[in-house]
PDB file of C-alpha atoms in Angstrom:
ATOM      1  CA  MET A   7       0.465  -0.037   0.036  1.00 43.00           C
ATOM      2  CA  SER A   8       1.495   3.383  -1.174  1.00 43.00           C
ATOM      3  CA  GLY A   9       0.764   7.126   0.383  1.00 45.00           C
ATOM      4  CA  GLY A  10       0.985   6.264   3.982  1.00 49.00           C
ATOM      5  CA  TYR A  11      -0.437   3.555   6.088  1.00 58.00           C
ATOM      6  CA  ASN A  12      -4.635   2.849   6.126  1.00 70.00           C
ATOM      7  CA  CYS A  13      -6.321   1.971   9.262  1.00 74.00           C
ATOM      8  CA  LEU A  14      -9.078   0.783   7.170  1.00 78.00           C
ATOM      9  CA  ASP A  15      -6.702  -1.056   5.197  1.00 80.00           C
ATOM     10  CA  ALA A  16      -8.207  -4.855   4.384  1.00 81.00           C
ATOM     11  CA  SER A  17      -5.337  -6.475   2.801  1.00 83.00           C
ATOM     12  CA  PRO A  18      -3.942  -9.546   4.527  1.00 80.00           C
ATOM     13  CA  VAL A  19      -1.059  -9.205   6.821  1.00 81.00           C
ATOM     14  CA  PRO A  20       2.493  -9.848   5.085  1.00 79.00           C
ATOM     15  CA  GLY A  21       3.961 -13.385   5.722  1.00 79.00           C
ATOM     16  CA  ASP A  22       0.584 -14.525   8.262  1.00 83.00           C
ATOM     17  CA  PRO A  23       0.006 -18.768   7.066  1.00 85.00           C
ATOM     18  CA  ARG A  24      -3.638 -18.359   8.092  1.00 88.00           C
ATOM     19  CA  TYR A  25      -4.797 -16.972   5.282  1.00 88.00           C
ATOM     20  CA  GLY A  26      -3.990 -19.651   3.502  1.00 89.00           C
ATOM     21  CA  TYR A  27      -6.692 -21.617   5.777  1.00 90.00           C
ATOM     22  CA  GLN A  28      -9.873 -23.525   4.279  1.00 90.00           C
ATOM     23  CA  ASN A  29     -12.269 -22.387   6.493  1.00 91.00           C
ATOM     24  CA  THR A  30     -14.654 -19.587   7.033  1.00 92.00           C
ATOM     25  CA  TRP A  31     -15.919 -17.571  10.304  1.00 94.00           C
ATOM     26  CA  ASN A  32     -19.430 -18.903  11.197  1.00 92.00           C
ATOM     27  CA  THR A  33     -21.053 -15.168  11.822  1.00 94.00           C
ATOM     28  CA  GLY A  34     -18.448 -11.798  11.154  1.00 94.00           C
ATOM     29  CA  MET A  35     -17.213  -8.962  13.672  1.00 96.00           C
ATOM     30  CA  VAL A  36     -19.782  -7.402  12.192  1.00 95.00           C
ATOM     31  CA  ASN A  37     -22.499  -9.398  12.834  1.00 96.00           C
ATOM     32  CA  ALA A  38     -21.632 -11.213  15.802  1.00 96.00           C
ATOM     33  CA  PRO A  39     -23.575  -9.066  18.307  1.00 96.00           C
ATOM     34  CA  CYS A  40     -26.937 -10.221  16.097  1.00 96.00           C
ATOM     35  CA  ALA A  41     -26.082 -14.052  16.237  1.00 95.00           C
ATOM     36  CA  ASP A  42     -25.572 -13.371  19.757  1.00 95.00           C
ATOM     37  CA  PRO A  43     -26.621 -10.230  21.984  1.00 96.00           C
ATOM     38  CA  CYS A  44     -26.710 -11.118  25.029  1.00 96.00           C
ATOM     39  CA  CYS A  45     -22.706 -12.598  24.666  1.00 96.00           C
ATOM     40  CA  CYS A  46     -22.246  -9.902  23.387  1.00 97.00           C
ATOM     41  CA  LEU A  47     -24.337  -7.502  26.289  1.00 97.00           C
ATOM     42  CA  ALA A  48     -21.720  -9.373  28.739  1.00 96.00           C
ATOM     43  CA  SER A  49     -18.507  -9.348  27.156  1.00 96.00           C
ATOM     44  CA  LEU A  50     -19.467  -5.256  27.030  1.00 96.00           C
ATOM     45  CA  LEU A  51     -19.562  -5.406  30.600  1.00 96.00           C
ATOM     46  CA  PHE A  52     -17.642  -7.832  31.772  1.00 96.00           C
ATOM     47  CA  PRO A  53     -15.125  -8.787  29.426  1.00 95.00           C
ATOM     48  CA  CYS A  54     -12.494 -10.322  31.568  1.00 96.00           C
ATOM     49  CA  CYS A  55     -14.998 -12.581  32.964  1.00 96.00           C
ATOM     50  CA  SER A  56     -16.210 -13.477  28.919  1.00 97.00           C
ATOM     51  CA  ALA A  57     -12.404 -14.285  27.966  1.00 97.00           C
ATOM     52  CA  MET A  58     -11.852 -16.451  30.793  1.00 96.00           C
ATOM     53  CA  TYR A  59     -15.412 -18.606  29.981  1.00 96.00           C
ATOM     54  CA  VAL A  60     -14.437 -17.966  25.948  1.00 96.00           C
ATOM     55  CA  ARG A  61     -10.933 -19.705  27.364  1.00 96.00           C
ATOM     56  CA  LYS A  62     -12.759 -22.187  28.562  1.00 94.00           C
ATOM     57  CA  GLU A  63     -14.715 -23.244  26.023  1.00 92.00           C
ATOM     58  CA  VAL A  64     -12.594 -22.705  22.594  1.00 93.00           C
ATOM     59  CA  LEU A  65     -10.185 -25.150  25.111  1.00 92.00           C
ATOM     60  CA  GLY A  66     -13.147 -28.129  24.691  1.00 89.00           C
ATOM     61  CA  GLY A  67     -14.716 -27.751  28.063  1.00 90.00           C
ATOM     62  CA  SER A  68     -11.064 -28.431  29.617  1.00 89.00           C
ATOM     63  CA  LEU A  69      -8.416 -26.211  31.086  1.00 92.00           C
ATOM     64  CA  GLU A  70      -5.655 -28.978  31.208  1.00 90.00           C
ATOM     65  CA  ARG A  71      -4.238 -28.077  28.262  1.00 89.00           C
ATOM     66  CA  TYR A  72      -4.516 -24.494  29.170  1.00 92.00           C
ATOM     67  CA  LYS A  73      -1.522 -22.204  28.420  1.00 91.00           C
ATOM     68  CA  CYS A  74      -0.751 -18.358  29.510  1.00 92.00           C
ATOM     69  CA  CYS A  75      -2.339 -17.031  26.246  1.00 91.00           C
ATOM     70  CA  GLN A  76      -1.937 -20.643  24.896  1.00 90.00           C
ATOM     71  CA  GLY A  77       1.626 -19.426  23.778  1.00 89.00           C
ATOM     72  CA  TYR A  78       0.946 -17.108  21.635  1.00 90.00           C
ATOM     73  CA  TYR A  79       2.508 -14.108  23.360  1.00 89.00           C
ATOM     74  CA  ASP A  80       6.150 -15.749  24.599  1.00 86.00           C
ATOM     75  CA  CYS A  81       9.394 -13.677  24.982  1.00 81.00           C
ATOM     76  CA  MET A  82      12.017 -14.250  26.147  1.00 74.00           C
ATOM     77  CA  CYS A  83      11.628 -13.941  29.350  1.00 77.00           C
ATOM     78  CA  PHE A  84       8.038 -15.400  29.359  1.00 79.00           C
ATOM     79  CA  LYS A  85       7.287 -19.217  28.489  1.00 84.00           C
ATOM     80  CA  ALA A  86       3.695 -20.051  28.620  1.00 85.00           C
ATOM     81  CA  GLY A  87       3.832 -23.166  30.295  1.00 81.00           C
ATOM     82  CA  SER A  88       5.980 -22.571  33.081  1.00 83.00           C
ATOM     83  CA  LEU A  89       4.157 -20.716  35.416  1.00 80.00           C
ATOM     84  CA  GLY A  90       2.339 -22.694  37.637  1.00 82.00           C
ATOM     85  CA  GLU A  91      -0.289 -23.502  35.085  1.00 84.00           C
ATOM     86  CA  GLU A  92      -0.735 -27.236  35.327  1.00 86.00           C
ATOM     87  CA  SER A  93      -1.415 -26.575  39.185  1.00 89.00           C
ATOM     88  CA  MET A  94      -3.471 -23.832  39.176  1.00 91.00           C
ATOM     89  CA  PRO A  95      -5.083 -23.113  35.760  1.00 92.00           C
ATOM     90  CA  GLU A  96      -7.745 -21.419  37.093  1.00 93.00           C
ATOM     91  CA  VAL A  97      -6.028 -18.931  39.081  1.00 94.00           C
ATOM     92  CA  CYS A  98      -3.581 -18.059  36.150  1.00 93.00           C
ATOM     93  CA  LEU A  99      -6.720 -17.644  33.991  1.00 95.00           C
ATOM     94  CA  CYS A 100      -7.894 -15.140  36.217  1.00 95.00           C
ATOM     95  CA  LEU A 101      -4.978 -13.173  36.111  1.00 94.00           C
ATOM     96  CA  GLU A 102      -3.914 -13.247  32.579  1.00 94.00           C
ATOM     97  CA  ALA A 103      -7.599 -11.871  31.825  1.00 95.00           C
ATOM     98  CA  LEU A 104      -7.226  -9.145  34.323  1.00 95.00           C
ATOM     99  CA  LEU A 105      -3.764  -7.910  33.957  1.00 93.00           C
ATOM    100  CA  CYS A 106      -3.636  -9.383  29.833  1.00 91.00           C
ATOM    101  CA  GLU A 107      -6.858  -8.614  29.130  1.00 94.00           C
ATOM    102  CA  ALA A 108      -6.400  -7.681  25.399  1.00 94.00           C
ATOM    103  CA  CYS A 109      -3.956 -10.923  24.558  1.00 93.00           C
ATOM    104  CA  SER A 110      -6.277 -12.909  26.777  1.00 95.00           C
ATOM    105  CA  ILE A 111      -8.800 -12.472  24.085  1.00 96.00           C
ATOM    106  CA  SER A 112      -6.806 -12.430  21.110  1.00 94.00           C
ATOM    107  CA  SER A 113      -5.323 -15.612  22.309  1.00 94.00           C
ATOM    108  CA  SER A 114      -8.232 -17.147  21.989  1.00 95.00           C
ATOM    109  CA  ARG A 115      -9.550 -15.755  18.615  1.00 94.00           C
ATOM    110  CA  PHE A 116      -6.384 -17.359  17.375  1.00 92.00           C
ATOM    111  CA  PHE A 117      -6.271 -20.360  18.787  1.00 93.00           C
ATOM    112  CA  ILE A 118      -9.759 -21.569  17.393  1.00 93.00           C
ATOM    113  CA  MET A 119      -8.169 -20.668  13.834  1.00 92.00           C
ATOM    114  CA  ASP A 120      -5.693 -22.000  13.931  1.00 91.00           C
ATOM    115  CA  THR A 121      -7.228 -25.316  15.183  1.00 90.00           C
ATOM    116  CA  ARG A 122     -10.222 -25.118  13.312  1.00 90.00           C
ATOM    117  CA  SER A 123      -8.038 -23.358  10.295  1.00 90.00           C
ATOM    118  CA  ILE A 124     -10.536 -20.661   9.766  1.00 92.00           C
ATOM    119  CA  GLN A 125      -9.028 -17.220   7.602  1.00 92.00           C
ATOM    120  CA  PRO A 126      -9.102 -14.128   9.061  1.00 93.00           C
ATOM    121  CA  ASP A 127     -12.047 -11.965   7.954  1.00 93.00           C
ATOM    122  CA  PRO A 128     -10.913  -8.725   5.775  1.00 92.00           C
ATOM    123  CA  CYS A 129     -13.772  -6.566   7.739  1.00 93.00           C
ATOM    124  CA  ASP A 130     -12.450  -7.735  11.139  1.00 94.00           C
ATOM    125  CA  THR A 131      -9.273  -6.817  10.265  1.00 92.00           C
ATOM    126  CA  ARG A 132     -10.603  -3.566   8.740  1.00 92.00           C
ATOM    127  CA  LEU A 133     -11.535  -3.420  12.471  1.00 94.00           C
ATOM    128  CA  ILE A 134      -8.914  -4.160  14.000  1.00 92.00           C
ATOM    129  CA  ARG A 135      -6.582  -1.854  11.930  1.00 92.00           C
ATOM    130  CA  LEU A 136      -9.052   1.428  13.465  1.00 93.00           C
ATOM    131  CA  ASN A 137      -8.757  -0.144  17.081  1.00 94.00           C
ATOM    132  CA  ASN A 138      -4.652  -0.283  16.737  1.00 92.00           C
ATOM    133  CA  PHE A 139      -4.687   3.043  14.998  1.00 93.00           C
ATOM    134  CA  LEU A 140      -6.932   4.846  17.887  1.00 94.00           C
ATOM    135  CA  VAL A 141      -4.503   3.573  20.465  1.00 93.00           C
ATOM    136  CA  LEU A 142      -1.016   4.417  18.310  1.00 93.00           C
ATOM    137  CA  LEU A 143      -2.872   7.774  17.310  1.00 94.00           C
ATOM    138  CA  SER A 144      -4.131   8.451  21.600  1.00 94.00           C
ATOM    139  CA  CYS A 145      -0.587   7.597  22.821  1.00 94.00           C
ATOM    140  CA  VAL A 146       1.360   9.593  20.328  1.00 95.00           C
ATOM    141  CA  CYS A 147      -1.559  12.961  21.384  1.00 95.00           C
ATOM    142  CA  HIS A 148      -0.650  12.168  25.395  1.00 95.00           C
ATOM    143  CA  ILE A 149       3.410  12.960  24.267  1.00 95.00           C
ATOM    144  CA  LEU A 150       2.362  15.837  22.610  1.00 95.00           C
ATOM    145  CA  ALA A 151       0.264  16.856  25.522  1.00 94.00           C
ATOM    146  CA  MET A 152       3.540  16.652  27.716  1.00 94.00           C
ATOM    147  CA  ILE A 153       5.250  18.787  25.076  1.00 94.00           C
ATOM    148  CA  ASP A 154       2.171  21.535  25.085  1.00 91.00           C
ATOM    149  CA  ASP A 155      -0.462  21.640  26.717  1.00 91.00           C
ATOM    150  CA  THR A 156      -2.998  23.054  24.387  1.00 90.00           C
ATOM    151  CA  PHE A 157      -3.043  19.189  23.243  1.00 92.00           C
ATOM    152  CA  ASP A 158      -4.597  18.115  26.663  1.00 93.00           C
ATOM    153  CA  SER A 159      -8.245  17.831  25.971  1.00 94.00           C
ATOM    154  CA  ILE A 160      -7.691  16.049  22.560  1.00 94.00           C
ATOM    155  CA  ALA A 161      -5.587  13.749  24.253  1.00 94.00           C
ATOM    156  CA  ASP A 162      -8.239  13.145  26.279  1.00 95.00           C
ATOM    157  CA  LEU A 163     -10.985  13.147  23.258  1.00 96.00           C
ATOM    158  CA  VAL A 164      -8.729  10.212  21.495  1.00 95.00           C
ATOM    159  CA  GLU A 165      -8.426   8.014  23.933  1.00 95.00           C
ATOM    160  CA  LEU A 166     -12.018   8.388  24.859  1.00 96.00           C
ATOM    161  CA  ILE A 167     -12.713   6.875  21.219  1.00 96.00           C
ATOM    162  CA  SER A 168     -10.054   4.782  21.341  1.00 95.00           C
ATOM    163  CA  ASP A 169     -11.375   3.044  25.264  1.00 96.00           C
ATOM    164  CA  ILE A 170     -15.311   3.076  23.615  1.00 96.00           C
ATOM    165  CA  VAL A 171     -13.788   1.194  19.762  1.00 96.00           C
ATOM    166  CA  TYR A 172     -12.094  -0.839  22.334  1.00 96.00           C
ATOM    167  CA  ALA A 173     -14.622  -1.814  24.465  1.00 96.00           C
ATOM    168  CA  ILE A 174     -17.119  -2.876  21.124  1.00 96.00           C
ATOM    169  CA  VAL A 175     -14.038  -4.249  19.058  1.00 96.00           C
ATOM    170  CA  SER A 176     -13.092  -6.532  22.141  1.00 96.00           C
ATOM    171  CA  SER A 177     -16.840  -7.422  23.165  1.00 97.00           C
ATOM    172  CA  CYS A 178     -17.436  -8.698  19.221  1.00 97.00           C
ATOM    173  CA  MET A 179     -14.277 -11.003  19.182  1.00 97.00           C
ATOM    174  CA  LEU A 180     -15.733 -12.807  21.264  1.00 97.00           C
ATOM    175  CA  THR A 181     -19.207 -12.801  21.081  1.00 97.00           C
ATOM    176  CA  GLN A 182     -17.473 -14.021  17.493  1.00 97.00           C
ATOM    177  CA  THR A 183     -15.950 -16.762  19.191  1.00 96.00           C
ATOM    178  CA  HIS A 184     -18.213 -17.647  21.599  1.00 96.00           C
ATOM    179  CA  VAL A 185     -21.164 -18.430  18.117  1.00 95.00           C
ATOM    180  CA  GLU A 186     -18.199 -20.037  16.326  1.00 94.00           C
ATOM    181  CA  VAL A 187     -17.624 -22.882  19.490  1.00 92.00           C
ATOM    182  CA  LYS A 188     -21.862 -22.814  19.704  1.00 90.00           C
ATOM    183  CA  ASN A 189     -22.934 -23.031  16.591  1.00 86.00           C
ATOM    184  CA  ALA A 190     -20.107 -24.093  14.644  1.00 72.00           C
ATOM    185  CA  PRO A 191     -18.573 -27.599  16.278  1.00 71.00           C
ATOM    186  CA  ARG A 192     -15.592 -29.195  14.367  1.00 73.00           C
ATOM    187  CA  PRO A 193     -13.058 -30.589  16.365  1.00 72.00           C
ATOM    188  CA  ILE A 194      -9.793 -29.332  17.190  1.00 76.00           C
ATOM    189  CA  ASP A 195      -6.304 -30.313  15.776  1.00 74.00           C
ATOM    190  CA  TRP A 196      -4.224 -30.197  18.963  1.00 72.00           C
ATOM    191  CA  SER A 197      -1.477 -30.523  16.848  1.00 71.00           C
ATOM    192  CA  LYS A 198      -2.406 -27.519  15.056  1.00 70.00           C
ATOM    193  CA  ALA A 199      -2.528 -25.548  18.246  1.00 70.00           C
ATOM    194  CA  ASN A 200       0.163 -22.437  18.380  1.00 59.00           C
ATOM    195  CA  LEU A 201       1.539 -24.337  14.764  1.00 59.00           C
ATOM    196  CA  TYR A 202       2.160 -20.394  14.317  1.00 60.00           C
ATOM    197  CA  PRO A 203       3.385 -16.651  15.679  1.00 59.00           C
ATOM    198  CA  ARG A 204       0.794 -13.848  16.400  1.00 57.00           C
ATOM    199  CA  SER A 205      -0.085 -12.251  13.458  1.00 58.00           C
ATOM    200  CA  GLY A 206       2.385  -9.530  13.202  1.00 51.00           C
ATOM    201  CA  SER A 207       5.041 -10.704  15.605  1.00 53.00           C
ATOM    202  CA  LYS A 208       8.752 -10.001  14.708  1.00 52.00           C
ATOM    203  CA  GLN A 209       8.842 -13.736  14.904  1.00 53.00           C
ATOM    204  CA  MET A 210       6.054 -13.989  11.781  1.00 54.00           C
ATOM    205  CA  ARG A 211       7.974 -11.162   9.586  1.00 49.00           C
ATOM    206  CA  GLU A 212      11.069 -13.076   9.940  1.00 55.00           C
ATOM    207  CA  GLY A 213       9.368 -16.847   9.446  1.00 54.00           C
ATOM    208  CA  GLY A 214       9.323 -18.017  12.601  1.00 49.00           C
ATOM    209  CA  GLY A 215       7.096 -21.048  13.347  1.00 50.00           C
ATOM    210  CA  GLY A 216       4.855 -21.114  16.270  1.00 49.00           C
ATOM    211  CA  GLY A 217       5.453 -23.493  19.339  1.00 45.00           C
ATOM    212  CA  GLY A 218       7.860 -25.571  20.502  1.00 40.00           C
ATOM    213  CA  ASP A 219      11.594 -24.789  20.275  1.00 35.00           C
ATOM    214  CA  GLN A 220      10.366 -23.123  16.879  1.00 35.00           C
ATOM    215  CA  ARG A 221       9.612 -20.774  18.847  1.00 35.00           C
ATOM    216  CA  ASP A 222      12.938 -19.347  19.774  1.00 34.00           C
ATOM    217  CA  ILE A 223      14.451 -18.447  17.276  1.00 29.00           C
ATOM    218  CA  PRO A 224      17.537 -15.940  18.129  1.00 30.00           C
ATOM    219  CA  SER A 225      15.879 -11.933  17.740  1.00 31.00           C
ATOM    220  CA  GLN A 226      17.844 -10.199  15.069  1.00 30.00           C
ATOM    221  CA  ASN A 227      19.542  -6.292  15.323  1.00 33.00           C
ATOM    222  CA  MET A 228      17.658  -4.808  12.727  1.00 30.00           C
ATOM    223  CA  MET A 229      19.409  -1.827  12.837  1.00 33.00           C
ATOM    224  CA  GLY A 230      22.783  -3.190  12.710  1.00 35.00           C
ATOM    225  CA  GLY A 231      25.118  -3.122  10.037  1.00 38.00           C
ATOM    226  CA  GLY A 232      28.271  -1.702   9.522  1.00 39.00           C
ATOM    227  CA  GLY A 233      30.395   1.733   9.875  1.00 38.00           C
ATOM    228  CA  GLY A 234      30.467   4.165   7.479  1.00 40.00           C
ATOM    229  CA  GLY A 235      27.105   6.399   5.757  1.00 40.00           C
ATOM    230  CA  GLY A 236      27.614   9.286   8.289  1.00 43.00           C
ATOM    231  CA  GLY A 237      25.456  11.188  10.513  1.00 39.00           C
ATOM    232  CA  VAL A 238      22.275  12.299   8.687  1.00 37.00           C
ATOM    233  CA  ALA A 239      21.723   8.208   7.114  1.00 39.00           C
ATOM    234  CA  GLU A 240      21.971   7.662  10.750  1.00 39.00           C
ATOM    235  CA  GLY A 241      18.976   9.615  10.912  1.00 41.00           C
ATOM    236  CA  GLN A 242      16.980   8.663   8.505  1.00 40.00           C
ATOM    237  CA  SER A 243      17.312   4.917   9.172  1.00 42.00           C
ATOM    238  CA  GLU A 244      16.249   5.677  12.453  1.00 42.00           C
ATOM    239  CA  VAL A 245      13.019   7.261  11.033  1.00 38.00           C
ATOM    240  CA  ALA A 246      12.050   5.317   8.461  1.00 43.00           C
ATOM    241  CA  GLY A 247      13.128   2.509  11.494  1.00 46.00           C
ATOM    242  CA  VAL A 248      10.383   4.339  13.193  1.00 41.00           C
ATOM    243  CA  CYS A 249       7.758   4.833  11.273  1.00 44.00           C
ATOM    244  CA  GLY A 250       8.260   0.913  10.033  1.00 48.00           C
ATOM    245  CA  GLY A 251       7.772  -0.299  13.543  1.00 47.00           C
ATOM    246  CA  VAL A 252       4.388   1.643  13.961  1.00 45.00           C
ATOM    247  CA  GLN A 253       2.863   0.850  11.494  1.00 47.00           C
ATOM    248  CA  ARG A 254       3.931  -3.034  11.850  1.00 48.00           C
ATOM    249  CA  ALA A 255       2.107  -2.428  15.138  1.00 47.00           C
ATOM    250  CA  CYS A 256      -1.056  -0.882  13.129  1.00 45.00           C
ATOM    251  CA  GLU A 257      -1.104  -4.284  10.797  1.00 45.00           C
ATOM    252  CA  SER A 258      -0.254  -6.499  13.861  1.00 47.00           C
ATOM    253  CA  THR A 259      -4.185  -7.992  12.508  1.00 42.00           C
ATOM    254  CA  GLY A 260      -4.474 -11.554  10.946  1.00 39.00           C
ATOM    255  CA  GLY A 261      -5.134 -13.249  13.957  1.00 39.00           C
ATOM    256  CA  PRO A 262      -6.210 -10.441  15.311  1.00 50.00           C
ATOM    257  CA  ALA A 263      -4.161  -8.944  17.786  1.00 60.00           C
ATOM    258  CA  LEU A 264      -5.886  -6.683  20.161  1.00 66.00           C
ATOM    259  CA  ARG A 265      -4.570  -4.106  21.540  1.00 61.00           C
ATOM    260  CA  ARG A 266      -5.521  -1.577  24.305  1.00 63.00           C
ATOM    261  CA  GLY A 267      -4.411   1.695  25.597  1.00 62.00           C
ATOM    262  CA  GLY A 268      -3.556   2.202  29.382  1.00 58.00           C
TER     263      GLY A 268
END
């Protein structure tokens, strides 16, 4: 996409193999509230409780195979399955939903997509890119407000809009996942659970695999390189890197990965 970043773009996330899955959602996020109004209202009012309930649903009604975020958010200092989930799955799931609500909701959706071979919906991608864009815009506005007080009101307004959009999108995502489990039952293919990294992650951009040893991929130094080039070239490289990072953050959809403001 040329000419800048489009927060309503529905194009596939580069390198995401989930677009090759053969199945589609029983209902898109836009139609999810009509498909199950009670679930959508409950998810809007009690998102953490709903996230816990939906996670248990997608795991087949049991927490025997529960891991924190099902391993989709593992990093160097965080490894799902080594945090006491086996002995206290209910407590760990409760903490996950309370402390990492957006990650918890996205993980359930990634899991059901991978284990049931469901491809991303273009309209869902638009909604989540819009949400992620508003989160980043709110962050930028608050940074500007720290520099210039005239941005205070704008920052508060953008944050309010971002919070409202997040609440609506997350409730639709939970409802969509619940409707899929309830109305379109398919056997869980456990061999594909956490097979791929979450969409938009650094591992996926570098072509890494999913669970097990495949997730332990050494990170590359994106700003590394040889010497020379002068201060101007280095400055341009840094600016390009920051802009690219912002765009990749907004494009973290596919599954999609929902983001929430502070």
